[in-house]
Short mmCIF file of C-alpha atoms in Angstrom, two decimals:
data_model
loop_
_atom_site.label_atom_id
_atom_site.label_comp_id
_atom_site.label_asym_id
_atom_site.label_seq_id
_atom_site.Cartn_x
_atom_site.Cartn_y
_atom_site.Cartn_z
CA MET Y 1477 -12.24 4.16 1.68
CA ALA Y 1478 -15.65 5.45 2.73
CA VAL Y 1479 -17.05 3.90 5.91
CA SER Y 1480 -20.74 4.14 6.76
CA ILE Y 1481 -21.07 4.54 10.53
CA ASN Y 1482 -24.60 3.09 10.43
CA TRP Y 1483 -23.16 -0.02 8.80
CA LEU Y 1484 -20.26 -0.14 11.28
CA LYS Y 1485 -22.76 -0.15 14.16
CA LYS Y 1486 -23.98 -3.58 13.01
CA TYR Y 1487 -20.75 -5.05 14.37
CA VAL Y 1488 -19.92 -2.92 17.42
CA ASP Y 1489 -21.62 -0.54 19.82
CA ILE Y 1490 -20.46 3.06 19.32
CA PRO Y 1491 -21.24 5.47 22.19
CA TRP Y 1492 -19.51 8.46 20.53
CA THR Y 1493 -20.54 11.01 17.95
CA PRO Y 1494 -19.08 10.51 14.46
CA GLN Y 1495 -16.53 13.27 15.13
CA GLU Y 1496 -15.51 11.72 18.45
CA LEU Y 1497 -15.17 8.31 16.81
CA ALA Y 1498 -12.99 9.78 14.05
CA HIS Y 1499 -10.77 11.46 16.66
CA ARG Y 1500 -10.39 8.31 18.77
CA LEU Y 1501 -9.53 6.17 15.75
CA THR Y 1502 -7.02 8.74 14.50
CA MET Y 1503 -5.34 8.85 17.92
CA ALA Y 1504 -5.17 5.04 17.79
CA GLY Y 1505 -3.30 5.11 14.47
CA ILE Y 1506 -6.29 4.62 12.12
CA ALA Y 1507 -6.29 8.00 10.42
CA ILE Y 1508 -9.64 9.52 9.42
CA GLU Y 1509 -9.46 12.28 6.83
CA GLY Y 1510 -12.91 13.61 7.57
CA VAL Y 1511 -16.56 12.87 8.29
CA GLU Y 1512 -19.33 13.67 5.81
CA GLU Y 1513 -22.94 13.91 6.88
CA ILE Y 1514 -25.39 12.41 4.40
CA VAL Y 1515 -29.12 11.69 4.65
CA GLY Y 1516 -29.61 9.45 7.69
CA ASP Y 1517 -25.93 8.49 7.98
CA SER Y 1518 -22.39 9.72 8.54
CA VAL Y 1519 -19.51 8.54 6.37
CA MET Y 1520 -15.86 8.53 7.46
CA GLU Y 1521 -13.05 8.68 4.90
CA LEU Y 1522 -10.16 6.42 5.92
CA ASP Y 1523 -6.55 7.40 5.23
CA LEU Y 1524 -4.87 4.10 6.06
CA THR Y 1525 -1.15 3.50 6.21
CA PRO Y 1526 -0.05 0.74 3.78
CA ASN Y 1527 0.47 -1.80 6.58
CA ARG Y 1528 -3.13 -1.59 7.84
CA GLY Y 1529 -4.96 -2.97 4.83
CA ASP Y 1530 -6.97 -5.18 7.19
CA CYS Y 1531 -9.05 -2.11 8.13
CA LEU Y 1532 -10.48 -2.04 4.60
CA GLY Y 1533 -12.91 -4.61 6.05
CA MET Y 1534 -15.77 -3.38 8.23
CA ILE Y 1535 -15.40 -6.24 10.72
CA ASN Y 1536 -11.70 -5.54 11.21
CA LEU Y 1537 -12.39 -1.84 11.66
CA ALA Y 1538 -15.07 -2.79 14.19
CA ARG Y 1539 -12.41 -4.79 16.03
CA GLU Y 1540 -10.42 -1.58 16.43
CA VAL Y 1541 -13.45 0.28 17.79
CA ALA Y 1542 -14.23 -2.62 20.14
CA ALA Y 1543 -10.63 -2.71 21.43
CA LEU Y 1544 -10.84 0.98 22.36
CA GLN Y 1545 -13.88 0.18 24.53
CA HIS Y 1546 -12.69 -3.21 25.90
CA ILE Y 1547 -15.77 -4.93 24.40
CA ASP Y 1548 -16.48 -7.70 21.89
CA VAL Y 1549 -17.22 -7.30 18.20
CA LYS Y 1550 -20.44 -8.81 16.82
CA ILE Y 1551 -19.57 -11.06 13.87
CA PRO Y 1552 -22.64 -12.14 11.81
CA GLU Y 1553 -23.72 -15.71 12.41
CA LEU Y 1554 -24.26 -18.07 9.49
CA ASN Y 1555 -27.30 -20.23 8.86
CA ILE Y 1556 -26.65 -22.10 5.61
CA ARG Y 1557 -29.16 -24.83 4.76
CA GLU Y 1558 -27.30 -27.11 2.37
CA SER Y 1559 -29.08 -29.23 -0.23
CA ARG Y 1560 -28.41 -32.93 -0.75
CA GLU Y 1561 -26.27 -32.29 -3.81
CA LYS Y 1562 -22.51 -32.13 -3.29
CA VAL Y 1563 -20.19 -29.46 -4.60
CA ASP Y 1564 -17.71 -32.09 -5.83
CA ASP Y 1565 -20.31 -33.23 -8.35
CA TYR Y 1566 -20.28 -29.77 -9.93
CA ILE Y 1567 -16.72 -28.42 -9.86
CA LYS Y 1568 -13.08 -29.40 -9.46
CA VAL Y 1569 -10.24 -27.01 -8.63
CA GLU Y 1570 -6.50 -27.28 -9.26
CA ILE Y 1571 -3.77 -24.76 -8.42
CA ALA Y 1572 -0.88 -25.04 -10.87
CA ASP Y 1573 1.10 -22.11 -9.40
CA PRO Y 1574 0.83 -22.14 -5.58
CA ASP Y 1575 3.49 -19.42 -5.32
CA LEU Y 1576 0.93 -16.97 -6.76
CA CYS Y 1577 -2.26 -18.56 -5.39
CA LEU Y 1578 -2.05 -19.60 -1.76
CA ARG Y 1579 -5.59 -20.95 -1.55
CA TYR Y 1580 -8.66 -21.29 -3.73
CA ALA Y 1581 -12.13 -22.28 -2.50
CA ALA Y 1582 -15.47 -22.52 -4.29
CA ARG Y 1583 -19.13 -23.10 -3.44
CA MET Y 1584 -22.06 -23.99 -5.69
CA VAL Y 1585 -25.41 -22.19 -5.42
CA LYS Y 1586 -28.27 -23.32 -7.68
CA ASN Y 1587 -31.57 -21.86 -8.85
CA VAL Y 1588 -30.88 -18.26 -7.89
CA LYS Y 1589 -33.31 -15.49 -8.82
CA ILE Y 1590 -31.50 -12.42 -10.16
CA LYS Y 1591 -33.19 -9.20 -9.08
CA PRO Y 1592 -32.36 -5.84 -7.50
CA SER Y 1593 -30.91 -5.96 -4.01
CA PRO Y 1594 -32.98 -4.85 -1.03
CA GLU Y 1595 -32.76 -1.17 -0.11
CA TRP Y 1596 -30.59 -1.71 2.99
CA LEU Y 1597 -27.91 -3.50 0.95
CA GLN Y 1598 -27.96 -0.91 -1.82
CA THR Y 1599 -27.63 1.87 0.75
CA CYS Y 1600 -24.58 0.22 2.30
CA LEU Y 1601 -22.89 -0.05 -1.09
CA ILE Y 1602 -23.81 3.46 -2.26
CA ASN Y 1603 -22.55 5.03 0.97
CA SER Y 1604 -19.30 3.11 0.47
CA GLY Y 1605 -18.88 4.36 -3.08
CA ILE Y 1606 -20.00 1.23 -4.98
CA ARG Y 1607 -22.80 1.15 -7.55
CA PRO Y 1608 -25.42 -1.60 -7.02
CA ILE Y 1609 -25.87 -4.00 -9.97
CA ASN Y 1610 -27.97 -7.02 -8.94
CA ASN Y 1611 -28.45 -9.06 -5.81
CA VAL Y 1612 -25.73 -11.68 -6.48
CA VAL Y 1613 -23.02 -9.22 -7.57
CA ASP Y 1614 -24.02 -6.82 -4.80
CA ILE Y 1615 -23.63 -9.58 -2.22
CA THR Y 1616 -20.08 -10.33 -3.34
CA ASN Y 1617 -19.23 -6.62 -3.04
CA TYR Y 1618 -20.99 -6.33 0.31
CA VAL Y 1619 -19.08 -9.28 1.76
CA MET Y 1620 -15.80 -7.95 0.37
CA LEU Y 1621 -16.35 -4.64 2.18
CA GLU Y 1622 -17.49 -6.47 5.29
CA THR Y 1623 -14.70 -9.05 5.60
CA ASN Y 1624 -11.89 -7.55 3.47
CA GLN Y 1625 -12.04 -10.72 1.36
CA PRO Y 1626 -12.62 -10.20 -2.37
CA LEU Y 1627 -15.06 -12.67 -3.95
CA HIS Y 1628 -16.11 -13.45 -7.49
CA ALA Y 1629 -19.29 -15.02 -8.86
CA PHE Y 1630 -19.27 -17.01 -12.13
CA ASP Y 1631 -22.34 -17.93 -14.16
CA TYR Y 1632 -21.89 -21.68 -13.78
CA ASP Y 1633 -23.79 -22.52 -16.96
CA LEU Y 1634 -21.34 -20.47 -19.03
CA LEU Y 1635 -18.43 -22.68 -17.98
CA SER Y 1636 -17.37 -25.52 -20.27
CA GLU Y 1637 -18.57 -29.09 -19.82
CA ALA Y 1638 -15.29 -30.00 -18.11
CA LYS Y 1639 -16.33 -27.90 -15.09
CA LYS Y 1640 -12.76 -27.68 -13.80
CA ILE Y 1641 -11.10 -24.52 -12.55
CA LEU Y 1642 -7.35 -24.36 -13.13
CA VAL Y 1643 -5.38 -21.52 -11.56
CA ARG Y 1644 -2.25 -21.00 -13.67
CA ARG Y 1645 0.14 -18.46 -15.12
CA ALA Y 1646 -0.89 -16.96 -18.42
CA SER Y 1647 0.90 -17.81 -21.64
CA GLN Y 1648 2.89 -15.03 -23.29
CA ASP Y 1649 0.49 -12.77 -25.26
CA GLU Y 1650 -2.58 -14.72 -24.07
CA LYS Y 1651 -5.72 -12.57 -24.12
CA ILE Y 1652 -8.79 -12.07 -21.97
CA VAL Y 1653 -11.78 -9.72 -22.24
CA THR Y 1654 -12.47 -8.44 -18.74
CA LEU Y 1655 -15.77 -7.24 -17.28
CA ASP Y 1656 -15.04 -3.68 -18.39
CA ASP Y 1657 -15.25 -4.88 -22.02
CA VAL Y 1658 -11.54 -4.40 -22.71
CA GLU Y 1659 -9.36 -7.04 -24.33
CA ARG Y 1660 -6.10 -7.35 -22.41
CA THR Y 1661 -2.87 -8.96 -23.54
CA LEU Y 1662 -1.09 -10.87 -20.80
CA ASP Y 1663 2.40 -12.16 -20.12
CA LYS Y 1664 3.75 -15.27 -18.40
CA ASP Y 1665 4.04 -13.57 -14.99
CA MET Y 1666 0.30 -12.91 -14.72
CA LEU Y 1667 -2.10 -15.30 -13.00
CA LEU Y 1668 -5.33 -16.50 -14.58
CA ILE Y 1669 -8.41 -18.40 -13.50
CA THR Y 1670 -9.15 -20.76 -16.38
CA ASP Y 1671 -11.90 -23.21 -17.34
CA ASN Y 1672 -10.75 -26.05 -19.58
CA GLY Y 1673 -7.88 -23.83 -20.77
CA ARG Y 1674 -10.07 -20.78 -21.39
CA PRO Y 1675 -9.37 -17.66 -19.26
CA VAL Y 1676 -12.43 -16.70 -17.19
CA ALA Y 1677 -10.88 -14.23 -14.72
CA LEU Y 1678 -7.75 -12.18 -14.12
CA ALA Y 1679 -6.77 -13.50 -10.70
CA GLY Y 1680 -7.34 -11.02 -7.90
CA ILE Y 1681 -8.23 -8.13 -10.23
CA MET Y 1682 -11.29 -8.61 -12.44
CA GLY Y 1683 -13.51 -11.34 -13.84
CA GLY Y 1684 -13.92 -12.24 -17.47
CA GLN Y 1685 -16.83 -11.11 -19.60
CA ASN Y 1686 -17.48 -14.67 -20.82
CA THR Y 1687 -18.82 -15.87 -17.42
CA GLU Y 1688 -20.44 -12.65 -16.20
CA ILE Y 1689 -23.52 -12.81 -13.97
CA GLY Y 1690 -26.53 -11.58 -15.95
CA ASP Y 1691 -30.29 -11.30 -15.67
CA ASP Y 1692 -30.73 -14.86 -16.95
CA THR Y 1693 -28.20 -16.46 -14.60
CA VAL Y 1694 -29.60 -19.47 -12.72
CA ASN Y 1695 -26.62 -21.27 -11.21
CA VAL Y 1696 -23.69 -19.51 -9.54
CA LEU Y 1697 -20.17 -20.66 -8.73
CA LEU Y 1698 -18.72 -18.59 -5.89
CA GLU Y 1699 -14.96 -18.06 -5.68
CA SER Y 1700 -13.01 -17.05 -2.57
CA ALA Y 1701 -9.24 -17.13 -2.92
CA CYS Y 1702 -5.98 -15.72 -1.62
CA PHE Y 1703 -3.54 -14.45 -4.24
CA HIS Y 1704 0.03 -13.29 -3.69
CA GLY Y 1705 -0.03 -9.54 -3.17
CA VAL Y 1706 3.16 -8.74 -5.08
CA GLY Y 1707 1.97 -10.71 -8.09
CA VAL Y 1708 -1.38 -8.91 -8.12
CA ARG Y 1709 0.35 -5.53 -7.81
CA LYS Y 1710 2.70 -6.21 -10.72
CA THR Y 1711 -0.14 -7.38 -12.96
CA SER Y 1712 -2.30 -4.43 -11.98
CA ARG Y 1713 0.47 -1.95 -12.84
CA LYS Y 1714 1.37 -3.57 -16.14
CA LEU Y 1715 -2.24 -3.53 -17.29
CA ALA Y 1716 -3.04 -0.14 -15.70
CA LEU Y 1717 -6.04 -1.83 -14.09
CA ARG Y 1718 -6.85 -1.37 -10.40
CA SER Y 1719 -9.97 -2.62 -8.67
CA ASP Y 1720 -11.32 -2.89 -5.14
CA SER Y 1721 -10.20 -6.52 -5.20
CA SER Y 1722 -6.65 -5.82 -6.36
CA ILE Y 1723 -6.18 -3.11 -3.71
CA ARG Y 1724 -7.06 -5.60 -0.98
CA PHE Y 1725 -4.87 -8.39 -2.30
CA GLU Y 1726 -1.97 -5.96 -2.73
CA LYS Y 1727 -2.19 -4.99 0.94
CA GLY Y 1728 -2.65 -8.59 2.09
CA SER Y 1729 -5.80 -10.65 2.65
CA ASP Y 1730 -6.45 -13.30 5.29
CA VAL Y 1731 -5.83 -16.75 3.85
CA ASN Y 1732 -7.58 -18.33 6.85
CA GLY Y 1733 -10.56 -15.99 6.70
CA LEU Y 1734 -11.67 -16.65 3.14
CA ILE Y 1735 -13.89 -19.62 4.06
CA TYR Y 1736 -16.00 -17.49 6.40
CA ALA Y 1737 -16.39 -14.89 3.63
CA LEU Y 1738 -17.38 -17.61 1.16
CA ASN Y 1739 -19.98 -19.00 3.54
CA ARG Y 1740 -21.25 -15.52 4.37
CA ALA Y 1741 -21.87 -14.82 0.68
CA ALA Y 1742 -23.56 -18.19 0.18
CA ASP Y 1743 -25.78 -17.52 3.21
CA LEU Y 1744 -26.85 -14.11 1.85
CA ILE Y 1745 -27.50 -15.50 -1.66
CA GLN Y 1746 -29.63 -18.18 -0.04
CA GLU Y 1747 -31.58 -15.46 1.77
CA LEU Y 1748 -31.78 -12.70 -0.85
CA ALA Y 1749 -31.71 -14.68 -4.11
CA GLU Y 1750 -33.49 -17.86 -2.92
CA GLY Y 1751 -30.49 -19.95 -3.91
CA GLU Y 1752 -29.92 -23.61 -3.01
CA VAL Y 1753 -26.44 -24.16 -1.57
CA ALA Y 1754 -24.77 -27.47 -2.42
CA GLN Y 1755 -23.07 -29.45 0.34
CA GLY Y 1756 -19.43 -28.76 1.09
CA ILE Y 1757 -16.65 -26.53 -0.20
CA CYS Y 1758 -14.15 -27.30 -2.94
CA ASP Y 1759 -11.04 -26.08 -1.12
CA GLN Y 1760 -7.44 -26.26 -2.35
CA TYR Y 1761 -4.91 -25.11 0.28
CA PRO Y 1762 -1.45 -26.50 -0.63
CA ASP Y 1763 0.55 -25.00 2.25
CA PRO Y 1764 -1.67 -24.16 5.25
CA MET Y 1765 -0.58 -21.11 7.24
CA VAL Y 1766 -0.52 -21.23 11.03
CA PRO Y 1767 -0.79 -18.09 13.19
CA ARG Y 1768 2.53 -16.44 14.01
CA THR Y 1769 3.67 -16.59 17.64
CA ILE Y 1770 5.69 -13.76 19.19
CA LEU Y 1771 7.15 -13.45 22.68
CA LEU Y 1772 6.25 -10.07 24.18
CA ARG Y 1773 8.42 -9.08 27.14
CA PRO Y 1774 7.05 -6.42 29.51
CA GLN Y 1775 10.53 -5.02 30.07
CA SER Y 1776 10.93 -4.47 26.32
CA VAL Y 1777 7.57 -2.66 26.22
CA ASN Y 1778 8.54 -0.27 28.99
CA ASP Y 1779 12.08 0.27 27.72
CA LEU Y 1780 10.89 1.12 24.21
CA LEU Y 1781 7.94 3.30 25.21
CA GLY Y 1782 9.58 4.97 28.21
CA ILE Y 1783 6.64 4.20 30.50
CA ILE Y 1784 5.86 1.71 33.26
CA LEU Y 1785 3.12 -0.83 32.53
CA SER Y 1786 2.54 -4.01 34.49
CA LYS Y 1787 2.42 -7.42 32.86
CA ASP Y 1788 -1.34 -7.56 33.47
CA GLU Y 1789 -1.91 -4.17 31.86
CA ILE Y 1790 0.04 -5.22 28.77
CA LYS Y 1791 -1.84 -8.50 28.63
CA GLY Y 1792 -5.12 -6.60 28.86
CA TYR Y 1793 -4.30 -4.47 25.83
CA ILE Y 1794 -3.38 -7.53 23.77
CA GLU Y 1795 -6.54 -9.35 24.84
CA ASP Y 1796 -8.59 -6.29 23.85
CA LEU Y 1797 -7.39 -7.03 20.31
CA LYS Y 1798 -8.66 -10.60 20.77
CA PHE Y 1799 -5.19 -12.04 20.24
CA PRO Y 1800 -4.79 -15.30 22.19
CA VAL Y 1801 -2.16 -14.91 24.92
CA ARG Y 1802 -0.31 -17.46 27.04
CA GLU Y 1803 1.75 -16.38 30.03
CA GLU Y 1804 5.37 -17.51 30.04
CA SER Y 1805 8.06 -17.06 32.67
CA ASP Y 1806 9.87 -14.50 30.53
CA GLY Y 1807 6.83 -12.72 29.10
CA LEU Y 1808 3.65 -13.23 27.09
CA MET Y 1809 3.40 -15.62 24.16
CA VAL Y 1810 1.06 -13.94 21.70
CA TYR Y 1811 -0.69 -15.77 18.86
CA VAL Y 1812 -1.19 -13.27 16.03
CA PRO Y 1813 -4.31 -13.91 13.87
CA THR Y 1814 -3.62 -14.21 10.16
CA TYR Y 1815 -5.88 -11.22 9.45
CA ARG Y 1816 -3.07 -9.04 10.89
CA PRO Y 1817 -0.15 -9.75 8.51
CA ASP Y 1818 1.47 -6.44 9.54
CA ILE Y 1819 2.48 -7.86 12.94
CA GLU Y 1820 5.75 -9.77 12.51
CA LEU Y 1821 8.03 -8.69 15.37
CA GLU Y 1822 7.91 -7.95 19.08
CA ALA Y 1823 8.23 -4.25 18.20
CA ASP Y 1824 4.97 -4.50 16.23
CA LEU Y 1825 3.17 -5.79 19.31
CA ILE Y 1826 4.71 -3.00 21.38
CA GLU Y 1827 3.24 -0.55 18.86
CA GLU Y 1828 -0.18 -2.14 19.44
CA VAL Y 1829 0.21 -1.60 23.18
CA ALA Y 1830 1.20 2.03 22.56
CA ARG Y 1831 -1.83 2.61 20.31
CA LEU Y 1832 -4.32 1.29 22.85
CA HIS Y 1833 -2.60 2.90 25.83
CA GLY Y 1834 -2.80 6.19 23.91
CA TYR Y 1835 0.08 8.02 22.29
CA GLU Y 1836 -1.01 11.12 24.17
CA ASN Y 1837 -0.34 9.25 27.44
CA ILE Y 1838 3.29 8.53 26.57
CA PRO Y 1839 5.51 11.37 27.84
CA ALA Y 1840 8.01 12.94 25.46
CA SER Y 1841 11.61 12.40 26.59
CA PHE Y 1842 15.12 11.89 25.26
CA PRO Y 1843 16.89 8.57 25.84
CA SER Y 1844 19.21 8.92 28.82
CA ASP Y 1845 22.07 7.18 27.05
CA ALA Y 1846 21.71 8.95 23.73
CA SER Y 1847 25.03 9.19 21.95
CA ARG Y 1848 26.13 12.53 20.52
CA GLY Y 1849 27.18 12.80 16.92
CA GLY Y 1850 30.04 14.83 15.57
CA LEU Y 1851 31.69 16.00 12.37
CA THR Y 1852 34.78 14.48 10.82
CA PRO Y 1853 37.78 16.77 10.26
CA TYR Y 1854 36.93 16.92 6.56
CA GLN Y 1855 33.31 17.89 7.27
CA SER Y 1856 34.48 20.61 9.67
CA PHE Y 1857 36.90 21.97 7.03
CA ARG Y 1858 34.14 21.96 4.41
CA ASP Y 1859 31.77 23.86 6.69
CA LYS Y 1860 34.43 26.46 7.50
CA ILE Y 1861 34.87 27.15 3.79
CA LYS Y 1862 31.12 27.62 3.38
CA GLU Y 1863 31.10 29.98 6.36
CA ALA Y 1864 33.90 32.03 4.77
CA MET Y 1865 32.03 32.18 1.46
CA ALA Y 1866 28.79 33.19 3.14
CA ARG Y 1867 30.39 36.34 4.56
CA SER Y 1868 30.37 37.98 1.14
CA LEU Y 1869 28.38 35.73 -1.19
CA TYR Y 1870 25.00 34.06 -1.35
CA GLU Y 1871 24.97 30.25 -1.35
CA VAL Y 1872 22.93 28.55 -4.04
CA MET Y 1873 22.03 24.91 -4.68
CA THR Y 1874 21.40 23.83 -8.26
CA TYR Y 1875 20.30 20.59 -9.88
CA SER Y 1876 22.74 17.73 -10.34
CA PHE Y 1877 20.98 16.93 -13.63
CA ILE Y 1878 21.64 19.15 -16.65
CA THR Y 1879 21.27 19.14 -20.42
CA PRO Y 1880 24.33 18.32 -22.59
CA ARG Y 1881 23.53 21.44 -24.64
CA TYR Y 1882 25.26 23.48 -21.94
CA PHE Y 1883 28.63 22.17 -23.14
CA ASP Y 1884 28.02 23.65 -26.59
CA LYS Y 1885 26.99 26.98 -25.10
CA LEU Y 1886 30.25 27.00 -23.08
CA CYS Y 1887 32.21 26.20 -26.27
CA LEU Y 1888 33.84 23.12 -24.76
CA PRO Y 1889 35.92 21.16 -27.32
CA GLU Y 1890 34.34 17.93 -28.50
CA ASP Y 1891 37.12 15.86 -26.87
CA ASN Y 1892 36.94 17.66 -23.53
CA MET Y 1893 36.66 15.18 -20.63
CA LEU Y 1894 33.83 17.22 -19.11
CA ARG Y 1895 31.60 16.07 -21.98
CA ASP Y 1896 31.94 12.45 -20.76
CA THR Y 1897 28.81 12.36 -18.59
CA VAL Y 1898 26.66 9.86 -16.68
CA LYS Y 1899 23.41 9.55 -18.62
CA VAL Y 1900 20.12 9.29 -16.70
CA ALA Y 1901 18.21 6.12 -17.61
CA ASN Y 1902 14.74 7.66 -17.29
CA PRO Y 1903 15.11 11.45 -17.43
CA LEU Y 1904 12.10 13.63 -16.75
CA SER Y 1905 13.09 15.76 -19.73
CA GLU Y 1906 16.00 16.48 -22.07
CA GLU Y 1907 16.87 19.41 -19.77
CA GLN Y 1908 17.84 16.93 -17.02
CA SER Y 1909 19.18 14.01 -19.04
CA VAL Y 1910 22.81 13.84 -17.79
CA MET Y 1911 24.60 14.35 -14.49
CA ARG Y 1912 26.77 17.42 -14.21
CA THR Y 1913 30.56 17.30 -14.51
CA MET Y 1914 30.95 20.98 -13.54
CA LEU Y 1915 29.05 23.52 -11.42
CA LEU Y 1916 29.17 26.36 -13.95
CA PRO Y 1917 25.92 25.59 -15.89
CA GLY Y 1918 23.77 25.77 -12.77
CA LEU Y 1919 25.49 28.88 -11.51
CA LEU Y 1920 25.09 30.65 -14.85
CA GLU Y 1921 21.39 29.72 -14.98
CA THR Y 1922 20.98 31.29 -11.54
CA VAL Y 1923 22.73 34.46 -12.69
CA SER Y 1924 20.62 34.56 -15.87
CA ARG Y 1925 17.35 34.34 -13.94
CA ASN Y 1926 18.43 37.14 -11.60
CA LEU Y 1927 19.64 39.43 -14.38
CA ALA Y 1928 16.34 38.93 -16.18
CA ARG Y 1929 14.65 40.29 -13.06
CA LYS Y 1930 16.94 43.37 -12.88
CA ASN Y 1931 19.08 42.01 -10.03
CA ASN Y 1932 22.47 43.21 -11.29
CA ASN Y 1933 24.82 43.10 -8.30
CA LEU Y 1934 25.32 39.36 -7.84
CA ALA Y 1935 27.75 37.15 -5.97
CA PHE Y 1936 26.92 33.44 -5.74
CA PHE Y 1937 28.77 30.34 -4.60
CA GLU Y 1938 27.91 26.67 -4.63
CA MET Y 1939 29.60 23.70 -3.00
CA GLY Y 1940 28.35 20.50 -4.57
CA LYS Y 1941 29.23 17.21 -6.17
CA VAL Y 1942 30.02 16.49 -9.80
CA PHE Y 1943 29.87 13.03 -11.33
CA PHE Y 1944 32.04 11.05 -13.77
CA PRO Y 1945 31.27 7.65 -15.32
CA GLN Y 1946 33.24 4.52 -14.36
CA GLY Y 1947 31.98 1.89 -16.78
CA ASN Y 1948 29.55 -0.50 -15.06
CA GLU Y 1949 30.43 0.78 -11.59
CA LEU Y 1950 28.80 3.61 -9.70
CA PRO Y 1951 29.84 7.10 -10.86
CA ARG Y 1952 32.89 8.74 -9.29
CA GLU Y 1953 31.87 11.73 -7.19
CA GLU Y 1954 33.97 14.83 -6.54
CA LEU Y 1955 33.13 17.79 -4.33
CA LYS Y 1956 33.63 21.15 -6.07
CA LEU Y 1957 33.34 24.80 -5.10
CA GLY Y 1958 32.22 27.32 -7.71
CA VAL Y 1959 31.77 31.10 -7.51
CA VAL Y 1960 30.14 33.51 -9.95
CA VAL Y 1961 30.31 37.29 -9.41
CA ALA Y 1962 28.42 39.81 -11.55
CA GLY Y 1963 28.90 43.53 -10.93
CA ARG Y 1964 31.23 43.22 -7.95
CA GLN Y 1965 35.00 43.85 -7.75
CA GLU Y 1966 35.91 42.70 -4.24
CA THR Y 1967 37.12 39.25 -5.29
CA ASN Y 1968 40.90 39.21 -4.80
CA TRP Y 1969 40.70 37.86 -1.25
CA LEU Y 1970 38.69 34.88 -2.51
CA LYS Y 1971 41.26 34.06 -5.18
CA GLN Y 1972 44.08 34.33 -2.65
CA ASN Y 1973 42.50 32.24 0.13
CA VAL Y 1974 40.42 29.52 -1.52
CA GLU Y 1975 41.17 27.17 -4.43
CA MET Y 1976 38.02 27.03 -6.51
CA ASP Y 1977 36.39 27.21 -9.90
CA PHE Y 1978 36.01 31.01 -10.13
CA TYR Y 1979 33.89 32.86 -12.66
CA TYR Y 1980 33.68 36.67 -13.02
CA LEU Y 1981 31.08 38.34 -15.22
#
């Protein structure tokens, strides 16, 4: 994700140069791949770990920058002037599958004027890698990048007379034409936004072409929802369709933050498209989520990190993140905001303390009570054999996957048990379609490659596993030792001292 530093400064004061900011964020666990200087701005490229999808939103990234400075983030205030008309007179919403749609909210904005967005908004989108389209669509994209909450705008007048949104699973082989002008065939595990039975959006991924915002759009229905991340990911993969929205839902969006994003978009449409916002929000939230509470014990922090921090110091780091904290006799009770779904355990909070304290300030040390591992008698015996082999031969490691054609080249009888192989369900190629039952094919391939390169005095050994099928159970594994010698005669001692599969060329 590309992050405009000029845009980021709208939410937090930044006293550092772009390079210093990138370094500080990287040291705090928010990796920055690089900084690109463009006309009048600097753009950072984020390389987020999968658990930090919240930082795909500018406000959440600003929270990280603010925490590093022990200051507050500046969240935009809203100033919606609602009309006398009520949203309930325009739209109804029903969620038929709450396991895939946790919440769905909608607002009605009338009499909008579709036109190009102002230059400042277009610049923000362009520097973030998004092409401006028109003021209403641009606002939904702007708010998505700002809050990490995907939004969608429907042309209200293109909905049916029923004016009822039903969020449901698709029927098998049901079809929808998405905004990219492609007809897609769906299955019963995919979630749809429908209007009187007609699909109008592929939930969490892309809207439908039949309700697209156009130059003649007058009335807009704004959607802000929270869809189950796993469901969105599966649908996206099946259809080979990824979008900025699907990426955010896959990583986890804030079910309790979608109302702010909805209101923020309505406020901007009111300002930039002269829209009239109807009273109220049509909000369906079947199973409200409460913030997670986790007990953070100072002793656990110090034991895990190997440092000494006081209870007040630990509390300070947590409060820098703006997590509500209540002191308990046995530690700190932390209330984790729902925009941080990655924090589930006490260890996750300890990681937050470590990030803000600075990984570079945690000394490297070994645990004082670290247990020492050891080898079993069998492992020791195996290693001694390899040591003996290595005195006169080179060790090789070959693939466990082979082609069944090797058996024909070795002239194995058709009823030979070595032809009974474990077949690979999804082989990369025919050359690696079965699991080996002998080491010889790999060893001979190694010899062949060396002989082709004029290496004629060869002595190779391999100790590895072979595999035999056992019906529906896991394959039976056996450890084998194989030796191939080409152009060498000193092999009698090997035959006398080690039982092996021995090949002389």
